[in-house]
Tab-separated table of C-alpha atoms in Angstrom:
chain	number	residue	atom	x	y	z
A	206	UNK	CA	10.656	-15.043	9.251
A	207	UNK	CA	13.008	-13.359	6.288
A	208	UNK	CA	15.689	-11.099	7.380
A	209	UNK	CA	16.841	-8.430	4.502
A	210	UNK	CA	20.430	-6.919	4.831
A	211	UNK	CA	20.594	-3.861	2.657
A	212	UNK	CA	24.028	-2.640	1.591
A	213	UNK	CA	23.653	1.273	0.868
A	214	UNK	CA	26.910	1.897	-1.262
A	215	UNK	CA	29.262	1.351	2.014
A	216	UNK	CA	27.465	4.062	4.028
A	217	UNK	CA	27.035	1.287	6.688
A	218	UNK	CA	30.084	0.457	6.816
A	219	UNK	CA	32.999	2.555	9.279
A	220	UNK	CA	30.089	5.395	9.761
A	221	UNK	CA	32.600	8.261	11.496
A	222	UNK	CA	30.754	11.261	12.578
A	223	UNK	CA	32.757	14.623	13.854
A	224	UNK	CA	30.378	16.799	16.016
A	225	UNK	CA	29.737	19.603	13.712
A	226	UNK	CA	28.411	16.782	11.548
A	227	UNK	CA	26.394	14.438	13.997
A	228	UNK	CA	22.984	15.877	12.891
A	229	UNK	CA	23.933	14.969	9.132
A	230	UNK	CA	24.734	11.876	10.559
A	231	UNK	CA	21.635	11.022	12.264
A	232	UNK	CA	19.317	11.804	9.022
A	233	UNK	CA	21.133	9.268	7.168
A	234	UNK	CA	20.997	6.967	9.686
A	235	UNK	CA	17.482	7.532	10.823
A	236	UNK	CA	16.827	7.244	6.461
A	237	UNK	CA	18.284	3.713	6.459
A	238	UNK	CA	17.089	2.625	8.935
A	239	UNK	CA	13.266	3.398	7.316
A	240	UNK	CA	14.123	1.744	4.265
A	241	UNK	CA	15.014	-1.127	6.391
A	242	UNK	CA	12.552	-0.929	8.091
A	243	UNK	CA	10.212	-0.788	4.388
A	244	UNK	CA	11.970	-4.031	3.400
A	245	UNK	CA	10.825	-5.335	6.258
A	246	UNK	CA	7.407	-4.354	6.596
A	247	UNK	CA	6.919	-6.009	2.892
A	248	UNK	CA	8.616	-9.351	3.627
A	249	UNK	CA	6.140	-9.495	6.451
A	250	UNK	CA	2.799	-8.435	4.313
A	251	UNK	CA	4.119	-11.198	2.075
A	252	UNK	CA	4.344	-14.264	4.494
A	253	UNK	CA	1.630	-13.075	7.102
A	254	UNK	CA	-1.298	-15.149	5.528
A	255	UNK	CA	-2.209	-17.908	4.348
A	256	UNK	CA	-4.574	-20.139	1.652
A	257	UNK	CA	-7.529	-21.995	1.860
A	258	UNK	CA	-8.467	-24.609	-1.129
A	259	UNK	CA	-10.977	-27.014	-1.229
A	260	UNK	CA	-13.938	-29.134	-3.014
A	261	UNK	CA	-17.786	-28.659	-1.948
A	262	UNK	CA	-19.016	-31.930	-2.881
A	263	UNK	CA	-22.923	-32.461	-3.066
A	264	UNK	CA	-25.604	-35.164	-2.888
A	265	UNK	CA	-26.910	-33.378	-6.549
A	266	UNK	CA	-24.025	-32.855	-8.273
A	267	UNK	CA	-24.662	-29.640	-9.868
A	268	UNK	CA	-24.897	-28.015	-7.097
A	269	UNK	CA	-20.927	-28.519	-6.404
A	270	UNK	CA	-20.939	-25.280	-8.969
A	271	UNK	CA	-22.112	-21.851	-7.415
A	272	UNK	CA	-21.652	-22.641	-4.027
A	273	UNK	CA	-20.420	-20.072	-1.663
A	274	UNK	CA	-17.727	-20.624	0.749
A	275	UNK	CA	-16.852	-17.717	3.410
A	276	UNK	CA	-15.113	-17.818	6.683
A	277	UNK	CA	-16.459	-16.178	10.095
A	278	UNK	CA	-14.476	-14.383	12.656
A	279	UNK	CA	-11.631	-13.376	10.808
A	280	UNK	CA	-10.141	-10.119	12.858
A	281	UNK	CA	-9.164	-6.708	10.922
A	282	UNK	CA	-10.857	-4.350	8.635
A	283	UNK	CA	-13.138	-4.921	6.071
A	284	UNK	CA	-12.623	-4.371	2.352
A	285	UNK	CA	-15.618	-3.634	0.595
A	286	UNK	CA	-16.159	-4.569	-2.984
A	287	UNK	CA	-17.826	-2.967	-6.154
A	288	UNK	CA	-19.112	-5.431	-7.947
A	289	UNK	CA	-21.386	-5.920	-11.298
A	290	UNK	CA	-24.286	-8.548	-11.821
A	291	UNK	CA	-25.240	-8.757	-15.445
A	292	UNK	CA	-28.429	-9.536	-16.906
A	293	UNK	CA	-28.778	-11.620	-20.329
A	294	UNK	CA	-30.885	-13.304	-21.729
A	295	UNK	CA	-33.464	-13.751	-18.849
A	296	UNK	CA	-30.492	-14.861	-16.468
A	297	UNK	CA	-28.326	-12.925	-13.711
A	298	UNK	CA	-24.516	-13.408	-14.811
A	299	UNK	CA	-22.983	-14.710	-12.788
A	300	UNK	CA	-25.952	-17.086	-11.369
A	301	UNK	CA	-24.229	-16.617	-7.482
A	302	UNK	CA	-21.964	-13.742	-6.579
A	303	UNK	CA	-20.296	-13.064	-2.869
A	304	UNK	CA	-19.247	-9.714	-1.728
A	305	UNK	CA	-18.518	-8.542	1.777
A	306	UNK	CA	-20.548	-6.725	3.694
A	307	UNK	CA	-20.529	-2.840	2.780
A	308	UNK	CA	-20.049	-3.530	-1.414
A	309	UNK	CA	-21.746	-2.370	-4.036
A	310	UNK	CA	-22.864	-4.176	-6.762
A	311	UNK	CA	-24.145	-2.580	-10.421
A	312	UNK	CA	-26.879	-4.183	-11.775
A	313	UNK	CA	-26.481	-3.988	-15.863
A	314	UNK	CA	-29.160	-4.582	-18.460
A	315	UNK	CA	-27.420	-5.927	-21.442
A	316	UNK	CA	-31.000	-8.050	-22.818
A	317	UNK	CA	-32.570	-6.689	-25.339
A	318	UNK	CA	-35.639	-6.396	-23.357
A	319	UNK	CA	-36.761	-3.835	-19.984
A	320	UNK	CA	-35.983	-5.499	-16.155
A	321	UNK	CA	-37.073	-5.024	-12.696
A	322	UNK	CA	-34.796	-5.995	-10.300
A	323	UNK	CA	-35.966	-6.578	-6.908
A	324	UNK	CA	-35.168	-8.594	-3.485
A	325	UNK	CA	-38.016	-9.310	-0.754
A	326	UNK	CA	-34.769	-11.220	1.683
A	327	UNK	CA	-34.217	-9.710	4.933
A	328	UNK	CA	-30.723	-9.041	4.441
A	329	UNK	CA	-31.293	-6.710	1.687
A	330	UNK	CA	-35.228	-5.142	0.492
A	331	UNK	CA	-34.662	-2.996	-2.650
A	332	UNK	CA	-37.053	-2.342	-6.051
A	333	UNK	CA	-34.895	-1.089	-9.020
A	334	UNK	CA	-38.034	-0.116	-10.677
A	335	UNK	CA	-38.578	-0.760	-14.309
A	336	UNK	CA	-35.627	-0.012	-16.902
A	337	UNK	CA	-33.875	-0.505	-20.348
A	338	UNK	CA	-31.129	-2.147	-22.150
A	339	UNK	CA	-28.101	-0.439	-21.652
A	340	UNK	CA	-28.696	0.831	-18.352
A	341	UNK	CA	-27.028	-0.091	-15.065
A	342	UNK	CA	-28.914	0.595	-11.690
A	343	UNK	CA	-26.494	0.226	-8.171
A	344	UNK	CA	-27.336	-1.213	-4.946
A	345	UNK	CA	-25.114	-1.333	-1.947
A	346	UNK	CA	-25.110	-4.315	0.462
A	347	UNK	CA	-25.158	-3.290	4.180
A	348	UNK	CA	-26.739	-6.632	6.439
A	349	UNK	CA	-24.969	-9.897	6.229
A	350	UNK	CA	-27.191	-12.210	4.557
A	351	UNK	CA	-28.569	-14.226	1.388
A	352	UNK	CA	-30.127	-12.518	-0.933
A	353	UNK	CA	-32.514	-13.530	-3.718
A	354	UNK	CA	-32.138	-12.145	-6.915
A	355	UNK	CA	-35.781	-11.617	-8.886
A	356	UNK	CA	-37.580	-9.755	-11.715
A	357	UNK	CA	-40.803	-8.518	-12.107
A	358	UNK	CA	-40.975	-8.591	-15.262
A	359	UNK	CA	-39.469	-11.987	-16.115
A	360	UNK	CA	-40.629	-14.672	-13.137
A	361	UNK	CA	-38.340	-17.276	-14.625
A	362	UNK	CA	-35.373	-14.992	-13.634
A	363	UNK	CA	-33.527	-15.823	-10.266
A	364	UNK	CA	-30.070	-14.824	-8.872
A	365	UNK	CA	-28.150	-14.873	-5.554
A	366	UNK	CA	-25.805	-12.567	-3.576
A	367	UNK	CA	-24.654	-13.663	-0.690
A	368	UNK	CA	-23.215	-11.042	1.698
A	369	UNK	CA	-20.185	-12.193	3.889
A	370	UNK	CA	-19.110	-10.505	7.301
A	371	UNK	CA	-15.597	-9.858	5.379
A	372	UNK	CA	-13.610	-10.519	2.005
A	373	UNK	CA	-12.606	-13.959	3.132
A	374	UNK	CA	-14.770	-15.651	0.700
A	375	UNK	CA	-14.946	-17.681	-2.847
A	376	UNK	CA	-17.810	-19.347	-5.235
A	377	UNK	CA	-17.296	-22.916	-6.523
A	378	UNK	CA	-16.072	-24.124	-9.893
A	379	UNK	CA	-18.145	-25.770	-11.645
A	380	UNK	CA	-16.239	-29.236	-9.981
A	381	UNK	CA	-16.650	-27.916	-6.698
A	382	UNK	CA	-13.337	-26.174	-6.044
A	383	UNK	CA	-12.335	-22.799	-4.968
A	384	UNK	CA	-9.708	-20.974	-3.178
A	385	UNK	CA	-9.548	-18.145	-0.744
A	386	UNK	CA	-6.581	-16.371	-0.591
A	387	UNK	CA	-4.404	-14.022	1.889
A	388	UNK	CA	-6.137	-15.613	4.926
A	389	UNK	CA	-4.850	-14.197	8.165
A	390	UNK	CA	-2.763	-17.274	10.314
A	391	UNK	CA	-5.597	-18.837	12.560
A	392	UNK	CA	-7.901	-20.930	13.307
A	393	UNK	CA	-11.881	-20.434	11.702
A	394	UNK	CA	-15.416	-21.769	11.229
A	395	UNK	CA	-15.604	-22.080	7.629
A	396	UNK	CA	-19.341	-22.546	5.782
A	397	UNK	CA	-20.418	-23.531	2.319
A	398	UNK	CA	-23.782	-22.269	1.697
A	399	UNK	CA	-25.714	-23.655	-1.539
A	400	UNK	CA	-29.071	-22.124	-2.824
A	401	UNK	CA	-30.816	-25.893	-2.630
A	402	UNK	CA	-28.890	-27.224	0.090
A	403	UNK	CA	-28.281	-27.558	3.822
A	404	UNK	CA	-25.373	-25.143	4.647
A	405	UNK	CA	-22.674	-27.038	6.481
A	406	UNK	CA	-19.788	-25.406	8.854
A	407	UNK	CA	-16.425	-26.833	9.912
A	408	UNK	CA	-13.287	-25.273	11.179
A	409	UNK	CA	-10.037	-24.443	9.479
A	410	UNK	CA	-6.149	-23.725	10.691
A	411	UNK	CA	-4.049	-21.236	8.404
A	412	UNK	CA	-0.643	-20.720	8.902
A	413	UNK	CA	1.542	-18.165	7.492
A	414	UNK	CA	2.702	-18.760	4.174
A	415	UNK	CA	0.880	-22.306	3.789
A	416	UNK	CA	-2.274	-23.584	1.917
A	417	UNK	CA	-4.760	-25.232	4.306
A	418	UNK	CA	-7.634	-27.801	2.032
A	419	UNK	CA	-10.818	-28.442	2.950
A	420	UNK	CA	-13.269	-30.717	1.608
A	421	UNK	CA	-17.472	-30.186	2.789
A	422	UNK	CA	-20.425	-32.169	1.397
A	423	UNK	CA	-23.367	-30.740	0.832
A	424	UNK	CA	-26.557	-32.529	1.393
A	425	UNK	CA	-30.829	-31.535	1.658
């Protein structure tokens, strides 16, 4: 807990009201006391929350990279994302991306060559239809879920979103590690999905203002 004492140019101090001024009074009072009140409110957004860091280690090492790790049951609202997926030379970049549930992601065509993106997963059906460089087509995420990136025109091409039940939620390094950040204090399953690998789930504490680690392996 930080406590803020705010010196306003002595008006604190020896505050002597006569009646016909006690409503003047009471404005400047009521005024201090707000920004007070301010100071307070942004010491508190500052040390209510926490971070999460970690490794996702794996029995095929390159799967360490472009894993997603998101955490379940975290209270308060949801912050949507807008997001963009880019498509270059025959691959979706980036390979993985994570967005809560409710984003929107832009799907750009920077190859020199026409696309069709589409997804058959249950979490998210959608066609994009054919079209050609330079264009950028939108799709918004609504279902929880993994989601499998493809092109009809190109069957080499594959891609992942995976869609998170809020913003608590990070993609691997390429040595494993990530961080989530501004975690609410508690105590939370935590699961690290891969896109050739068994998901695995543990539990994490967050305190205010401290980083929690965890460390999952990943295995078939």
């Amino acid at each position: 807990m930080i406590f803020f004492v705010v010196k306003l140019g002595g008006f604190i101090k020896n505050i002597k009201c006569m009646e016909q001024k006690t409503m003047k009074c009471k404005s400047n009072f009521l005024k201090t006391a707000m920004l007070m009140t301010g100071f307070g409110l942004v010491a508190s957004n500052a040390f209510c929350a926490g971070t999460i860091t970690g490794t996702v280690d794996a029995s095929i090492p390159k799967y360490k990279a472009d894993a997603v790790v998101y955490l379940l049951g975290v209270k308060g609202p949801v912050v949507p994302k807008h997001e963009s997926i880019d498509q270059k030379s025959l691959v979706f970049v980036p390979h993985v991306t994570t967005v809560p549930v409710g984003s929107t992601v832009d799907f750009k065509n920077n190859d020199k060559v026409n696309h069709n993106i589409f997804s058959a997963s249950a979490a998210k059906k959608f066609n994009l239809g054919t079209y050609n460089p330079g264009m950028s087509k939108p799709v918004t995420f609504d279902k929880t879920g993994v989601v499998n990136l493809l092109c009809n025109v190109h069957s080499e091409m594959s891609g992942w979103v995976v869609v998170t039940e809020n913003q608590y939620a990070a993609v691997t390094e390429h040595d494993g590690k990530f961080t989530i950040n501004n975690v609410p204090a508690g105590t939370y399953k935590i699961t690290a999905w891969s896109e050739k690998l068994k998901a695995q789930e543990t539990t994490v504490t967050v305190a205010d203002g401290k980083t929690a680690t965890v460390d999952i392996k990943l295995a078939k």
